[in-house]
PDB file of C-alpha atoms in Angstrom:
ATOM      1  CA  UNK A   1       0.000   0.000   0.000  1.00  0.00           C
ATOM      2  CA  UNK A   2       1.441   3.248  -0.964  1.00  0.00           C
ATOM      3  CA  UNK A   3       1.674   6.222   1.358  1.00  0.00           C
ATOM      4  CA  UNK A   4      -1.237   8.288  -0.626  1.00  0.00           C
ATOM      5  CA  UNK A   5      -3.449   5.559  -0.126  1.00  0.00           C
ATOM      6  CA  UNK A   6      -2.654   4.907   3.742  1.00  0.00           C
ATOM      7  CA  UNK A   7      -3.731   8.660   3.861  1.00  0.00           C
ATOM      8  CA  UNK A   8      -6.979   8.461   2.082  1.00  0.00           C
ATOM      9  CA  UNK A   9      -7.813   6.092   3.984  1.00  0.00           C
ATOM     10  CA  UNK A  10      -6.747   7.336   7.139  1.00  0.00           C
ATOM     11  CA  UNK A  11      -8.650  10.530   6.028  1.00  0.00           C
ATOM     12  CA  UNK A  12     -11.981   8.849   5.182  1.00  0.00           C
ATOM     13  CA  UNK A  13     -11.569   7.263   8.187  1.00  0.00           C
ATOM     14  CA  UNK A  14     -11.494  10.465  10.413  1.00  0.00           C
ATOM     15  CA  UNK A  15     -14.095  11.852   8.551  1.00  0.00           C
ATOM     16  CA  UNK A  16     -16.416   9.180   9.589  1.00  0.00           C
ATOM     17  CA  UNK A  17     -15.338   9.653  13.329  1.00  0.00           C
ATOM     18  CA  UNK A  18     -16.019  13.195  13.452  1.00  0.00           C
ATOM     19  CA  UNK A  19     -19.668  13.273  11.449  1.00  0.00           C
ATOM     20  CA  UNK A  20     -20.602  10.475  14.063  1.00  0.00           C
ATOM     21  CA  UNK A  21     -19.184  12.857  16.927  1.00  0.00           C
ATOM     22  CA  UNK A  22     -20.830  15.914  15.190  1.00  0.00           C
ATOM     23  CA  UNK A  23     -24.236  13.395  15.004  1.00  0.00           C
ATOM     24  CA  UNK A  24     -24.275  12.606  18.659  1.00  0.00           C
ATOM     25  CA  UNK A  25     -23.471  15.869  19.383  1.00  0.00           C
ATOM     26  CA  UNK A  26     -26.349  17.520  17.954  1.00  0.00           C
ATOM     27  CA  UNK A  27     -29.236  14.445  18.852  1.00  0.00           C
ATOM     28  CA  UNK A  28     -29.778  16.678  21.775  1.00  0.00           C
ATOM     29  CA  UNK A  29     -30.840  19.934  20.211  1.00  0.00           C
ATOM     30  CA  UNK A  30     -32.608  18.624  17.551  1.00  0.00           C
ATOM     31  CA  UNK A  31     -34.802  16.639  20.480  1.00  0.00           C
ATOM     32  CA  UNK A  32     -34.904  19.728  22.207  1.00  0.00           C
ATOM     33  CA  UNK A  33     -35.846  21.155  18.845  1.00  0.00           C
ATOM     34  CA  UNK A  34     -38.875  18.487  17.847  1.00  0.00           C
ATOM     35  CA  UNK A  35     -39.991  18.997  21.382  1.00  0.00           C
ATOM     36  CA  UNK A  36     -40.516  22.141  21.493  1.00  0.00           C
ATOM     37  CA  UNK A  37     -43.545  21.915  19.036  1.00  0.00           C
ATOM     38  CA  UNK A  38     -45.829  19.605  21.414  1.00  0.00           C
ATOM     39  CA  UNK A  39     -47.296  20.785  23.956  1.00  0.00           C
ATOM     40  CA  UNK A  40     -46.531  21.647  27.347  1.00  0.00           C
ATOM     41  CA  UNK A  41     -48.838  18.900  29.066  1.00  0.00           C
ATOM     42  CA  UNK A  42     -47.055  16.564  26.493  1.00  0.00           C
ATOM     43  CA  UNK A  43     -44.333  17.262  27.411  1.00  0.00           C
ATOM     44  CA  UNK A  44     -44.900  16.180  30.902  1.00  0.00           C
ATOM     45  CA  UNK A  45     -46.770  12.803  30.469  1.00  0.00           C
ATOM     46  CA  UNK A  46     -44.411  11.513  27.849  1.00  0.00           C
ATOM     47  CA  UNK A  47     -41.173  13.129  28.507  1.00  0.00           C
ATOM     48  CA  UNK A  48     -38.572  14.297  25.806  1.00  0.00           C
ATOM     49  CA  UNK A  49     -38.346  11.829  22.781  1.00  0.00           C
ATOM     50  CA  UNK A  50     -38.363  11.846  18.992  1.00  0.00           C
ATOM     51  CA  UNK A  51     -42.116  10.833  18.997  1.00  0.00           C
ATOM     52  CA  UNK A  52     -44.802  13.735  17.633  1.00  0.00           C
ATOM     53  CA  UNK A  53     -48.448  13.899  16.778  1.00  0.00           C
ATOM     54  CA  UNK A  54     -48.180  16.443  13.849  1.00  0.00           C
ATOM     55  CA  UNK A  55     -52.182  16.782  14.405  1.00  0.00           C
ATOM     56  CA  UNK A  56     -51.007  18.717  17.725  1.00  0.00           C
ATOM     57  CA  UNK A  57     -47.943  20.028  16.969  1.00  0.00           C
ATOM     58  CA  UNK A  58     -48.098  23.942  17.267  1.00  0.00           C
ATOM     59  CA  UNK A  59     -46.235  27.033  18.203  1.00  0.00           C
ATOM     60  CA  UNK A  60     -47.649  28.555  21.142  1.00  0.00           C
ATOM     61  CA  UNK A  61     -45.397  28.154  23.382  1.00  0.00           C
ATOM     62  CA  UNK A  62     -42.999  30.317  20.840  1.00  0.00           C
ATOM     63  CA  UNK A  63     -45.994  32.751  20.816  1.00  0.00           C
ATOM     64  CA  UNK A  64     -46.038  32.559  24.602  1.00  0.00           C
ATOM     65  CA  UNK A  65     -42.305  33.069  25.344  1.00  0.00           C
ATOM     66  CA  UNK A  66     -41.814  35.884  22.494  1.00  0.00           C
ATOM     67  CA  UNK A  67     -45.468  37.882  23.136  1.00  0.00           C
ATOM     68  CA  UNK A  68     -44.856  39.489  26.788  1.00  0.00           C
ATOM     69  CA  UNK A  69     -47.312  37.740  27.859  1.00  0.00           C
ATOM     70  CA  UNK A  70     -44.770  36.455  30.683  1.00  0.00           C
ATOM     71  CA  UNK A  71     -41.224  37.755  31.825  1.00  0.00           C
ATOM     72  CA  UNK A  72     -39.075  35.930  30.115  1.00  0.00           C
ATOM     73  CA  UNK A  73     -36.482  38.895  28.936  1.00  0.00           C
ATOM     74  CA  UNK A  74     -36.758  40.071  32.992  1.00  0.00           C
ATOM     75  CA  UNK A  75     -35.557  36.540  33.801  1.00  0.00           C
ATOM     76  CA  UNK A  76     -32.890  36.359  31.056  1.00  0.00           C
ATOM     77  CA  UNK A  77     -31.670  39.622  31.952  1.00  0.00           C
ATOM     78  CA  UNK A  78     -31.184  39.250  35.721  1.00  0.00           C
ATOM     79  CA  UNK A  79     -29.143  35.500  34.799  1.00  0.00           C
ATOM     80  CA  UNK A  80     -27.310  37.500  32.318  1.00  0.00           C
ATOM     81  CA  UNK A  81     -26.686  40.241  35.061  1.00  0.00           C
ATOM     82  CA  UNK A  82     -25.582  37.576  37.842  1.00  0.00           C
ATOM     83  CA  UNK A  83     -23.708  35.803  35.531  1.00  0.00           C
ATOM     84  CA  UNK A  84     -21.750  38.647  34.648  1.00  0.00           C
ATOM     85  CA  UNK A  85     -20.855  40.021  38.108  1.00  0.00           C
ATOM     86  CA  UNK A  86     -20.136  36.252  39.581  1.00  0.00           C
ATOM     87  CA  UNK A  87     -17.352  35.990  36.496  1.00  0.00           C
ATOM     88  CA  UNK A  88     -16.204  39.307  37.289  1.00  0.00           C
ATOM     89  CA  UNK A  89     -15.544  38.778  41.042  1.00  0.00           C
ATOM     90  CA  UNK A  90     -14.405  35.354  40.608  1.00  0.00           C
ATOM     91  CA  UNK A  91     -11.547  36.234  37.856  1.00  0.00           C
ATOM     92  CA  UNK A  92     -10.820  39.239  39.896  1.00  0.00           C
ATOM     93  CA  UNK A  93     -10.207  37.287  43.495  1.00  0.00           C
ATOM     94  CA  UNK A  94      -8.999  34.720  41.637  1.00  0.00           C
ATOM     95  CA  UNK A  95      -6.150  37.150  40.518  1.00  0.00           C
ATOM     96  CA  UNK A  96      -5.463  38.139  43.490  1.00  0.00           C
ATOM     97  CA  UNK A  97      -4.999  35.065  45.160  1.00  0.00           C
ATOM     98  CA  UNK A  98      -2.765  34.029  42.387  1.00  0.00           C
ATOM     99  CA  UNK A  99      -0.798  36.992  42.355  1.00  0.00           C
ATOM    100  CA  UNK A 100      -0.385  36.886  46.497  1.00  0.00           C
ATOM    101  CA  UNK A 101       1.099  33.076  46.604  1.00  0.00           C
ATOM    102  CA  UNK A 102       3.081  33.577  43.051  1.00  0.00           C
ATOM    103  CA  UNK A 103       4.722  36.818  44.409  1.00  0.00           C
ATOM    104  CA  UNK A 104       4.901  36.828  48.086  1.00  0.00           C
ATOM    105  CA  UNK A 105       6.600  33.999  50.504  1.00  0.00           C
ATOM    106  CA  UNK A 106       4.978  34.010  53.676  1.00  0.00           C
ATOM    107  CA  UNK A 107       5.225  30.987  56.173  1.00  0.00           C
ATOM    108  CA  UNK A 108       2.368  28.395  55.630  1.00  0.00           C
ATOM    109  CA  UNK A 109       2.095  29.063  52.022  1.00  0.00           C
ATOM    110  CA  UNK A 110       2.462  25.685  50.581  1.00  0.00           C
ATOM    111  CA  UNK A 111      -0.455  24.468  53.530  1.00  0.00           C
ATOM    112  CA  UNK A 112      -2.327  27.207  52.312  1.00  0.00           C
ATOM    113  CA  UNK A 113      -2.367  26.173  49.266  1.00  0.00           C
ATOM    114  CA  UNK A 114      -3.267  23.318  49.520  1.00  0.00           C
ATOM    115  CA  UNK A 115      -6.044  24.291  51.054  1.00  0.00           C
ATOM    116  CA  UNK A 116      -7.381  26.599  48.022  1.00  0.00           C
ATOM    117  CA  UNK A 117      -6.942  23.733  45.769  1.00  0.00           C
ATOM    118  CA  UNK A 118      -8.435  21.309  48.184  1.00  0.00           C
ATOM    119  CA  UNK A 119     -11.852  23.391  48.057  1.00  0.00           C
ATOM    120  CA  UNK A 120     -11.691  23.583  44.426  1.00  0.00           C
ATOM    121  CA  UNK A 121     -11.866  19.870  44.035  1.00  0.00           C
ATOM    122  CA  UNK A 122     -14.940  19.843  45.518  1.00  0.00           C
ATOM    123  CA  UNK A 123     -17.654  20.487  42.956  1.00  0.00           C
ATOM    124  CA  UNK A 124     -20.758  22.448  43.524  1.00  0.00           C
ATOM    125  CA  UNK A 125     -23.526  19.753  43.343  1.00  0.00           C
ATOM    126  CA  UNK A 126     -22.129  17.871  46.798  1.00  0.00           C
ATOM    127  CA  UNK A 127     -22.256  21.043  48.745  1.00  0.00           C
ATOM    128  CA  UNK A 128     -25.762  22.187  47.274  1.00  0.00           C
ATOM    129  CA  UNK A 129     -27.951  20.250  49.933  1.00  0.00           C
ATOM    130  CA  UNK A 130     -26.110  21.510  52.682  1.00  0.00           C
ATOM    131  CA  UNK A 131     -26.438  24.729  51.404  1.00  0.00           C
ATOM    132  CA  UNK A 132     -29.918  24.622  50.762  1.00  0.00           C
ATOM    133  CA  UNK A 133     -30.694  23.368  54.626  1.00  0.00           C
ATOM    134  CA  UNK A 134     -28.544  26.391  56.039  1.00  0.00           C
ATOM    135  CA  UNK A 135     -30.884  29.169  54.361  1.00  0.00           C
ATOM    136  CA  UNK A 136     -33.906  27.189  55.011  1.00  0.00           C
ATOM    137  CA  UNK A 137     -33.252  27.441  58.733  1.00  0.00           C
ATOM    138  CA  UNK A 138     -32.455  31.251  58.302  1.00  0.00           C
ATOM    139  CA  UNK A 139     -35.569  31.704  56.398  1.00  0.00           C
TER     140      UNK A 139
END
């Protein structure tokens, strides 16, 4: 087998990986997509799936979201506003931090830091239920 041939082949190859990546990829919006045109109540009994009764199928929820008829662009704004200031503060004390244990030596650094990256391992969803209890008893 020649070299040029190796390569198509090796090409053709990776092309099939990546348009079955690229299909998998997008099986979830274009569910999302089909399901948006049943309705709501639908939606609840039978769950998400590629399954529609085109003698149902509408666009009022479209109508809903787009009409005013709710606050939609109130909630998107105040995500996009909380959002924006939780990035902010967490690149700018993230900065700092960095900057104070790349910069300075100070005695318990390296425990320190351990620390920080200790309570970075720790992802959000396992401290969620705890969290949730605290305010409930401040409530």
């Amino acid at each position: 087998m020649s070299i040029t041939k190796k390569s198509k082949i090796y090409s053709t190859c990776l092309f099939i990986f990546f348009v079955i990546v690229a299909i998998i990829t997008l099986l979830p919006l274009a569910l999302l997509a089909v399901s948006s045109l049943r309705p709501g109540s639908d939606l609840m009994r039978y769950g998400l799936n590629f399954s529609i009764d085109w003698a149902n199928a509408n666009l009022n929820e479209y109508k809903m979201l787009f009409s005013g008829a709710n606050s939609y662009f109130v909630w998107y704004k105040n995500s996009l506003i909380i959002t924006v200031v939780q990035v902010a503060l967490a690149l700018f004390l993230s900065a700092c931090v960095g900057y104070g244990f790349a910069m300075y030596n100070f005695k318990g650094k390296n425990i320190l830091f351990l620390c920080v990256l200790l309570v970075m391992m720790i992802p959000t969803e396992v401290i969620l239920l705890p969290l949730y209890r605290l305010i409930v008893k401040w409530v």
